[in-house]
Amino acid sequence: MRNTLFWVVLSVSVLLLPGILYAQAPYTVWVRTYNGPAFSGAAATSCAVDAAGNLYVAGSSSNGSNSDFLIIKYNAVTGDTIWVRSYIGSADDDDGAKDCAVDNSGYLYVTGYYYNETQDEDYLTIKYNTTTGDTIWSRRYKGTVYANGSDIAYSCAVDDSGNLYVTGFSSPDYLTIKYNTATGDTIWTRRFSANGFNNSCDVDGFGNLYVAGTSSGSCLAIKYNAVTGDTIWTKRYEGSGSVHSCAVDGSGNLYVTASSIVDTSYAFLNIIKYNTAGDTLWTSSYGPVYWLDYANDCVADDSGNLYVPYHSYNGANFDYLTIKYNANGDTLWTCRYNSPADSNDSPSDCAIDGSGNLYVTGASYNGTSSCLTIKYNTAAGVAGKPNCQMADNKLQLGQNIPNPFSQHTVISYQLPASGPVSLKIYNVAGQLVKTFNMGLQQPGYHQVEWHDSKIPAGVYFYLLTSGHYQATKKLVVVK
C-alpha cells in the first residue's frame, strides 16, 4: 500500500505543478509628492478613490512645531492636486490621520488620533464634503477604562448602506465604533480584550464587519454582525507575527497580512486567507526578507486578486515593493519603486478603482519627509518601468547532469518564490534513499551536488519541494 501511495503522490505532484500564470505587468502612470506647507514635511498613511475618479490621500503634515491632519484630493486621471486640507486639534499638539474611506455618495471620512488637553491620544474622526473640502462633522472618542490612556483609531470602512466603522486601540483593548454617517451619532461600540493592537477593518457586501490585529504575537481576526455588533466568530493564527492589515474580496473571503521575525536579520511576510466561516484556506509567505520589512496594507478586488505594498529593504535603503497575488496565493507580478533621490521610501496604503488602476501611497524620507503617491495601470499589456515585472510561478526542476551517472551528479532548479527547500531521492520501491534539506532559499537558480559511491545501480526519482510547489524527475545510476 505504501508503494502505491508513493506513485500516486508522484503522479499528482507532476500534474499539479503550477503553470505559467498569464497576466499583464503594470506600468507607472504618474508619481506625485507633497512636502507639506512651506516644505515643512508630510507623510501619507492612507488613500481612497471615489466613483468619479478622484483620489484622496490622508496622513499628517508638520506646521513647524507639531503635526496636523493632512488630506489631499487628486484628480486620479492626471494626478493634479484639486485641494489640500489640514486639521489642527484643540490642544495644538500632534494630530495624525491613520485611514480614510469614501462612501457611495462621495463623502470622505478620515480617522486617526489627536492629543487632548491632558496630553494623551483620543480617537478623531472627520466627515468631509469632497467637492469643497469643508468639514461636515467631527467626532472624538475618549476611552473609559483608563482616564489618561491611549486611544488611537487605526482604520475605518463604510458599508453599502452608508454606515461608518472605526476601529483601533483603546487602552487596553480593541475598540470598534459604528457611526451614523448622516449625523455622526454613535450606533454602537464594542470592546475586545486582546493583549495587542487592532490595526485594520473592512466590510463585505453581506452585512459583516471584519477586524484584525495582533494578539499576544499572533493574528486575531474577528467577524461581527455589522448591524447588531454581535460577534460571529473569532479566529487566531498562531505564529503569524505582527498583523498589519486586512481586506475582504467580493465573495466575502478575508485576507490578513502579518510579519514574523525569524532572528535579528530576517523576517517573513505572511498572508492568511479565511473563508466566510473563518476557516483558513491558505497561507503564503514572502521571504526571507530584512527584519524591518513589513506590509502596512492590502486591498482585494472582486476577482479575489490581492495587492500588497511592502516596505522593502533593497540592500542600501527602503523601497515601495508592490505585489499582486491571485486568489490561490500565487504571485502574479512585483513592482519596486525607489525614488530618484535614492531615499528611504515607505508605503502605507493602497486602493484600486473600477478600471483596475492601483494607487499606492506612503512617505519618502530625504532630509524631510514627503507624501509619495504612485498610480499604476494594472491592466497594461507591457511594463512601462523596468522595476515592474511578471512573476514566473513555475518551479523549474532540471534533469540531473550527467544522467546516467555512477558516483556524482548535479541537480539544478529554479524557485519562483522564497521558501524552505528540500530534495528527496526515492528508489523504484518508494523507499526514501537520501534527503537534502537546503533551508531557506531565495527565488532564482540553484544547484545540488550528489556524491554517492555506494548507491546501487537502478532507476531513482527525485522530488523537490518548496512551500506548496513540487516537481519530480527520474534519474539512472549505472555501475
C-alpha positions as a printed Julia matrix, in Angstrom:
479×3 Matrix{Float64}:
   0.0    0.0     0.0
   2.89   2.36    0.79
   4.4    1.89   -2.67
   1.07   2.56   -4.38
   0.62   5.74   -2.39
   4.12   6.88   -3.34
   3.35   6.6    -7.05
   0.06   8.43   -6.58
   1.89  11.26   -4.8
   4.47  11.46   -7.59
   1.81  11.48  -10.28
  -0.28  14.14   -8.55
   2.83  16.24   -7.9
   3.64  16.31  -11.59
   0.06  17.1   -12.6
  -0.28  19.9   -10.07
   2.89  21.75  -10.99
   1.87  25.41  -11.3
   1.93  26.57  -14.88
   2.89  29.99  -16.04
   0.13  32.36  -14.97
  -0.9   34.57  -17.82
  -1.38  38.12  -16.64
  -0.07  41.52  -17.55
   2.62  43.56  -15.89
   1.68  47.03  -14.68
   3.19  50.33  -15.66
   3.54  53.59  -13.73
   1.03  56.24  -14.87
   2.19  59.05  -12.58
   4.09  59.78   -9.36
   3.25  62.72   -7.07
   4.92  64.09   -3.97
   3.76  66.62   -1.38
   6.18  68.13    1.12
   3.72  69.92    3.39
   3.05  73.64    3.97
   6.2   75.65    3.23
   8.05  72.39    2.61
   7.88  71.55    6.32
   7.38  67.82    5.84
   4.48  65.4     5.37
   3.73  61.67    5.34
   0.75  59.78    3.9
  -0.84  56.9     5.78
  -3.93  56.15    3.7
  -5.7   56.61    0.38
  -9.16  56.06   -1.1
 -10.68  56.52   -4.54
 -14.26  57.55   -5.37
 -16.53  56.54   -8.24
 -15.89  59.83  -10.05
 -12.18  59.12  -10.42
 -10.84  61.26   -7.59
  -8.14  60.1    -5.22
  -7.88  61.11   -1.56
  -4.66  60.82    0.41
  -4.65  61.26    4.19
  -1.81  61.49    6.67
  -0.03  64.18    8.64
   2.0   67.31    7.91
   4.24  69.46   10.06
   3.18  73.01   10.91
   6.64  73.87   12.18
   6.16  72.75   15.78
   3.91  69.68   15.64
   1.82  67.65   13.2
  -1.73  68.09   11.89
  -4.21  66.0     9.95
  -3.45  66.24    6.22
  -5.91  65.47    3.39
  -5.12  65.87   -0.31
  -7.59  65.45   -3.18
  -6.1   64.49   -6.55
  -7.58  64.16  -10.0
  -6.82  60.44  -10.32
  -6.57  60.64  -14.12
  -4.0   63.42  -14.32
  -2.53  63.4   -10.81
  -3.26  67.13  -10.42
  -3.96  68.42   -6.91
  -7.55  69.69   -6.5
  -7.36  70.81   -2.85
  -5.39  70.33    0.37
  -6.85  70.5     3.87
  -5.4   70.25    7.37
  -6.99  69.86   10.79
  -5.44  71.23   13.99
  -6.59  69.72   17.3
  -7.76  71.88   20.17
  -4.53  71.39   22.13
  -2.43  72.38   19.1
  -0.35  69.27   19.64
   0.39  66.28   17.4
  -2.59  65.06   15.38
  -2.41  62.41   12.67
  -4.75  60.69   10.23
  -4.4   56.92   10.03
  -7.05  55.87    7.49
  -9.73  57.19    5.16
 -12.75  55.88    3.26
 -15.3   57.16    0.73
 -18.98  56.21    0.79
 -21.32  55.63   -2.17
 -22.48  59.25   -2.01
 -18.93  60.56   -2.38
 -18.34  61.77    1.17
 -14.9   61.31    2.68
 -14.22  60.02    6.19
 -10.83  60.36    7.85
  -9.92  58.82   11.19
  -6.86  58.89   13.43
  -5.86  60.5    16.69
  -5.3   63.84   18.37
  -3.58  64.79   21.62
  -6.09  66.28   24.03
  -5.6   68.8    26.83
  -4.24  66.11   29.18
  -1.61  65.12   26.59
  -2.92  61.69   25.71
  -4.48  60.47   22.46
  -8.17  60.29   21.59
  -9.92  58.91   18.51
 -10.67  61.66   16.0
 -12.99  61.05   13.01
 -13.99  63.7    10.46
 -16.51  63.76    7.61
 -15.65  65.96    4.61
 -17.54  67.37    1.66
 -15.31  66.12   -1.15
 -16.28  68.89   -3.57
 -15.23  71.76   -1.33
 -13.05  70.04    1.26
 -15.23  71.52    4.04
 -15.7   69.66    7.33
 -19.27  68.41    7.82
 -18.77  66.96   11.32
 -16.02  65.71   13.58
 -16.26  63.23   16.45
 -13.86  62.4    19.24
 -13.79  59.37   21.47
 -12.1   59.11   24.83
 -11.71  55.66   26.38
 -13.47  54.87   29.64
 -11.18  52.19   31.05
  -8.15  54.39   31.77
  -8.75  58.1    32.29
  -5.48  59.06   30.61
  -4.99  56.0    28.45
  -4.08  55.91   24.8
  -6.92  55.84   22.22
  -5.75  55.66   18.59
  -8.03  54.9    15.64
  -6.11  52.95   13.01
  -8.72  52.02   10.41
 -12.16  52.86    9.03
 -14.59  51.41    6.49
 -18.04  52.27    5.12
 -20.7   49.78    4.07
 -23.19  49.93    1.18
 -25.8   51.47    3.49
 -23.52  54.37    4.36
 -22.6   53.32    7.9
 -19.1   54.1     9.12
 -16.95  51.75   11.21
 -13.85  52.94   13.05
 -11.52  50.58   14.86
  -8.28  50.82   16.77
  -6.66  50.57   20.17
  -8.25  51.94   23.34
  -6.21  51.07   26.4
  -6.09  48.16   26.96
  -8.46  46.74   24.29
  -9.51  46.68   20.68
 -12.29  49.24   20.29
 -14.69  49.41   17.34
 -17.33  52.12   16.83
 -20.24  52.23   14.38
 -21.39  55.72   13.38
 -24.44  57.06   11.58
 -22.71  58.92    8.76
 -25.51  61.46    8.3
 -25.41  62.72   11.88
 -22.14  61.41   13.3
 -24.06  59.74   16.12
 -22.64  56.56   17.65
 -24.79  53.49   16.92
 -22.74  51.0    18.97
 -19.3   50.42   20.43
 -17.57  47.09   21.03
 -14.51  46.29   23.1
 -12.43  43.14   22.8
  -9.68  42.24   25.25
  -6.83  41.04   23.04
  -3.5   41.94   24.65
  -2.37  43.64   21.47
  -3.13  46.26   18.85
  -6.0   46.29   16.36
  -4.76  47.7    13.08
  -7.4   47.12   10.42
 -11.04  46.62    9.5
 -13.12  46.01    6.37
 -16.74  45.28    5.47
 -18.22  42.83    2.97
 -21.39  43.16    0.9
 -23.34  40.84    3.19
 -23.62  42.98    6.33
 -20.48  41.75    8.09
 -17.58  43.65    9.61
 -14.08  42.18    9.96
 -11.47  43.4    12.41
  -7.9   42.12   12.53
  -4.91  42.82   14.72
  -2.12  41.38   16.81
  -2.91  39.46   19.98
  -0.05  38.05   22.07
   2.18  37.86   18.99
  -0.36  36.1    16.77
  -3.09  37.05   14.32
  -6.53  37.69   15.77
  -9.43  38.09   13.32
 -12.97  38.92   14.45
 -16.15  38.8    12.38
 -19.05  40.95   13.59
 -22.65  41.27   12.52
 -22.35  44.84   11.35
 -25.99  45.63   12.14
 -26.04  44.49   15.76
 -22.35  44.44   16.62
 -22.62  40.82   17.76
 -19.52  38.65   17.38
 -19.99  35.88   14.78
 -16.57  34.26   15.21
 -13.02  34.89   16.35
 -10.01  33.14   14.85
  -6.4   33.03   15.95
  -3.48  32.04   13.78
  -0.5   31.2    15.94
   2.99  32.16   14.9
   1.86  34.7    12.3
   3.64  37.6    13.99
   2.5   41.23   13.93
  -0.69  41.9    11.95
  -0.68  44.96    9.69
  -3.85  44.91    7.58
  -6.91  43.05    6.37
  -9.15  43.17    3.28
 -12.32  41.41    2.07
 -12.93  40.33   -1.54
 -16.22  40.23   -3.43
 -17.01  36.72   -2.16
 -16.55  37.63    1.5
 -13.14  35.99    1.91
 -10.84  37.71    4.39
  -7.13  38.34    3.82
  -4.79  39.29    6.66
  -1.19  40.43    6.25
   1.39  39.97    9.01
   5.13  39.79    9.54
   7.08  37.36   11.7
  10.69  37.99   12.7
  12.95  34.95   12.37
  16.06  36.43   14.02
  17.88  39.76   14.25
  18.4   39.82   10.48
  15.45  38.14    8.75
  11.67  38.0     8.74
   8.81  36.53    6.72
   5.87  38.47    5.31
   2.76  36.35    5.76
  -0.72  36.33    4.22
  -3.62  34.34    5.66
  -6.82  33.79    3.68
 -10.04  32.89    5.53
 -13.4   31.91    4.09
 -16.67  33.34    5.4
 -16.85  30.63    8.09
 -13.43  31.59    9.41
 -11.68  28.51    8.05
  -8.1   29.03    6.85
  -7.99  28.48    3.07
  -4.26  29.04    2.63
  -1.25  30.86    3.95
   1.51  32.39    1.87
   4.93  33.62    2.96
   7.25  36.03    1.19
  10.86  35.95    2.3
  13.16  35.64    3.98
  13.43  39.42    3.93
  15.13  42.05    6.05
  13.71  42.01    9.59
  12.42  45.59    9.27
  10.34  44.78    6.16
   6.57  44.77    6.57
   3.25  45.27    4.77
   1.1   48.14    6.05
  -1.98  47.47    3.94
  -3.66  45.27    1.36
  -6.65  45.53   -0.97
  -8.64  42.81   -2.75
 -10.57  43.18   -6.0
 -13.83  41.45   -6.92
 -11.95  38.62   -8.63
 -10.08  37.73   -5.47
  -6.75  39.21   -6.54
  -4.82  40.73   -3.66
  -2.49  43.75   -3.85
   0.04  44.24   -1.08
   2.54  47.13   -0.83
   5.63  46.23    1.2
   8.19  48.38    2.99
  11.15  46.55    1.46
  14.91  46.79    2.01
  16.97  46.86   -1.21
  20.38  46.42    0.42
  21.02  50.14    0.91
  17.67  51.71    1.79
  13.95  51.02    1.63
  11.61  50.94   -1.4
   7.97  50.53   -2.25
   7.55  46.88   -3.26
   4.05  46.12   -4.52
   3.0   42.51   -5.19
  -0.14  41.19   -6.86
  -1.37  37.76   -5.77
  -4.11  35.69   -7.35
  -6.91  34.03   -5.38
  -4.7   30.96   -4.76
  -1.89  32.99   -3.22
   0.42  32.79   -6.27
   2.48  35.86   -7.12
   1.43  37.41  -10.45
   3.77  40.4   -10.55
   6.03  42.57   -8.46
   6.77  46.28   -8.83
   9.57  48.03   -6.98
   9.87  51.81   -6.71
  12.99  53.61   -5.5
  12.63  57.39   -5.56
  15.07  59.34   -7.78
  16.91  60.71   -4.73
  17.58  57.1    -3.66
  15.98  57.91   -0.3
  14.04  55.69    2.08
  10.54  55.08    0.71
   7.85  53.5     2.88
   4.36  52.64    1.53
   1.41  52.8     3.92
  -1.78  52.14    1.97
  -3.24  51.23   -1.4
  -6.56  51.45   -3.24
  -7.91  50.11   -6.52
 -10.58  51.64   -8.75
 -13.16  50.05  -11.04
 -10.85  50.28  -14.06
  -8.05  48.28  -12.47
  -5.85  51.24  -11.59
  -3.88  50.79   -8.4
  -2.83  53.65   -6.13
  -0.06  53.25   -3.55
   0.79  55.98   -1.06
   3.2   56.49    1.79
   6.26  58.57    2.53
   9.7   59.29    1.11
  12.42  60.42    3.53
  15.25  62.59    2.22
  16.13  65.24    4.77
  12.44  65.92    5.3
   9.5   63.61    4.75
   7.2   63.89    1.72
   3.97  62.17    0.78
   4.71  59.86   -2.14
   1.8   58.56   -4.23
   2.01  56.32   -7.3
  -0.66  55.33   -9.8
  -0.2   52.01  -11.6
  -2.2   50.78  -14.59
  -2.54  47.1   -13.72
  -4.35  46.22  -16.96
  -1.47  47.28  -19.2
  -0.06  44.9   -21.75
   3.59  45.79  -21.24
   5.71  47.01  -18.37
   6.35  50.72  -18.65
   9.04  50.64  -15.99
  11.89  48.13  -15.7
  11.16  47.63  -12.0
   7.71  46.14  -12.75
   7.89  42.55  -13.9
   5.86  39.41  -14.23
   6.44  36.63  -11.74
   7.37  33.19  -13.03
   5.17  30.98  -10.88
   6.55  27.78  -12.34
   9.04  25.82  -10.28
  11.59  24.58  -12.78
  13.39  21.33  -11.97
  16.19  20.42  -14.33
  17.34  16.97  -15.42
  20.36  15.85  -13.44
  23.71  16.03  -15.25
  25.21  13.61  -16.05
  22.42  11.11  -16.4
  23.01   8.16  -16.18
  25.8    8.59  -13.62
  27.96   6.4   -11.42
  29.05   8.38   -8.35
  28.38  12.07   -8.88
  25.6   14.17  -10.44
  24.28  17.73  -10.27
  20.59  18.64   -9.96
  19.57  22.2   -10.85
  16.31  24.02  -10.15
  14.76  27.49  -10.23
  12.49  28.79   -7.45
   9.6   31.17   -8.21
   9.48  32.39   -4.58
  11.5   32.29   -1.41
  10.95  29.4     0.95
  12.34  26.31    2.66
  13.63  23.77    0.11
  14.12  20.03    0.35
  15.16  17.39   -2.2
  14.35  13.72   -1.62
  15.61  10.7    -3.58
  13.42   7.57   -3.8
  14.07   4.14   -5.33
  11.53   2.38   -7.52
  10.07   0.66   -4.44
   9.14   4.03   -2.99
  11.77   3.89   -0.27
  13.49   7.1     0.75
  17.19   6.9    -0.1
  18.54  10.39    0.52
  17.29  13.77    1.8
  18.83  17.19    1.17
  17.45  19.97    3.4
  18.68  23.24    1.94
  16.82  25.53    4.36
  15.52  28.92    3.28
  16.44  29.92   -0.26
  15.75  32.99   -2.38
  13.98  32.92   -5.76
  16.25  32.07   -8.65
  18.67  29.41   -9.86
  20.19  26.81   -7.5
  22.13  23.52   -7.7
  22.59  20.44   -5.55
  25.56  18.14   -5.96
  25.07  14.48   -5.04
  28.1   12.31   -4.3
  27.42   8.65   -3.5
  29.81   5.87   -4.5
  27.82   3.15   -2.71
  24.35   3.64   -4.2
  23.23   0.53   -6.14
  22.57   0.72   -9.85
  18.96   1.29  -10.81
  16.22   3.8   -11.51
  15.51   6.53   -8.95
  13.19   9.52   -8.64
  13.98  12.89   -7.1
  11.26  15.07   -5.58
  11.88  18.78   -4.99
   9.59  20.63   -2.54
   9.44  24.34   -1.75
   6.32  25.59    0.03
   3.31  24.42   -1.99
   5.46  23.86   -5.11
   6.65  20.36   -6.04
   8.4   18.81   -9.03
   9.64  15.29   -9.78
  12.09  13.76  -12.29
  13.75  10.39  -12.91
  17.47   9.58  -12.81
  19.51   6.44  -13.53
  22.53   5.08  -11.66
  24.93   2.76  -13.52
  27.95   0.8   -12.25
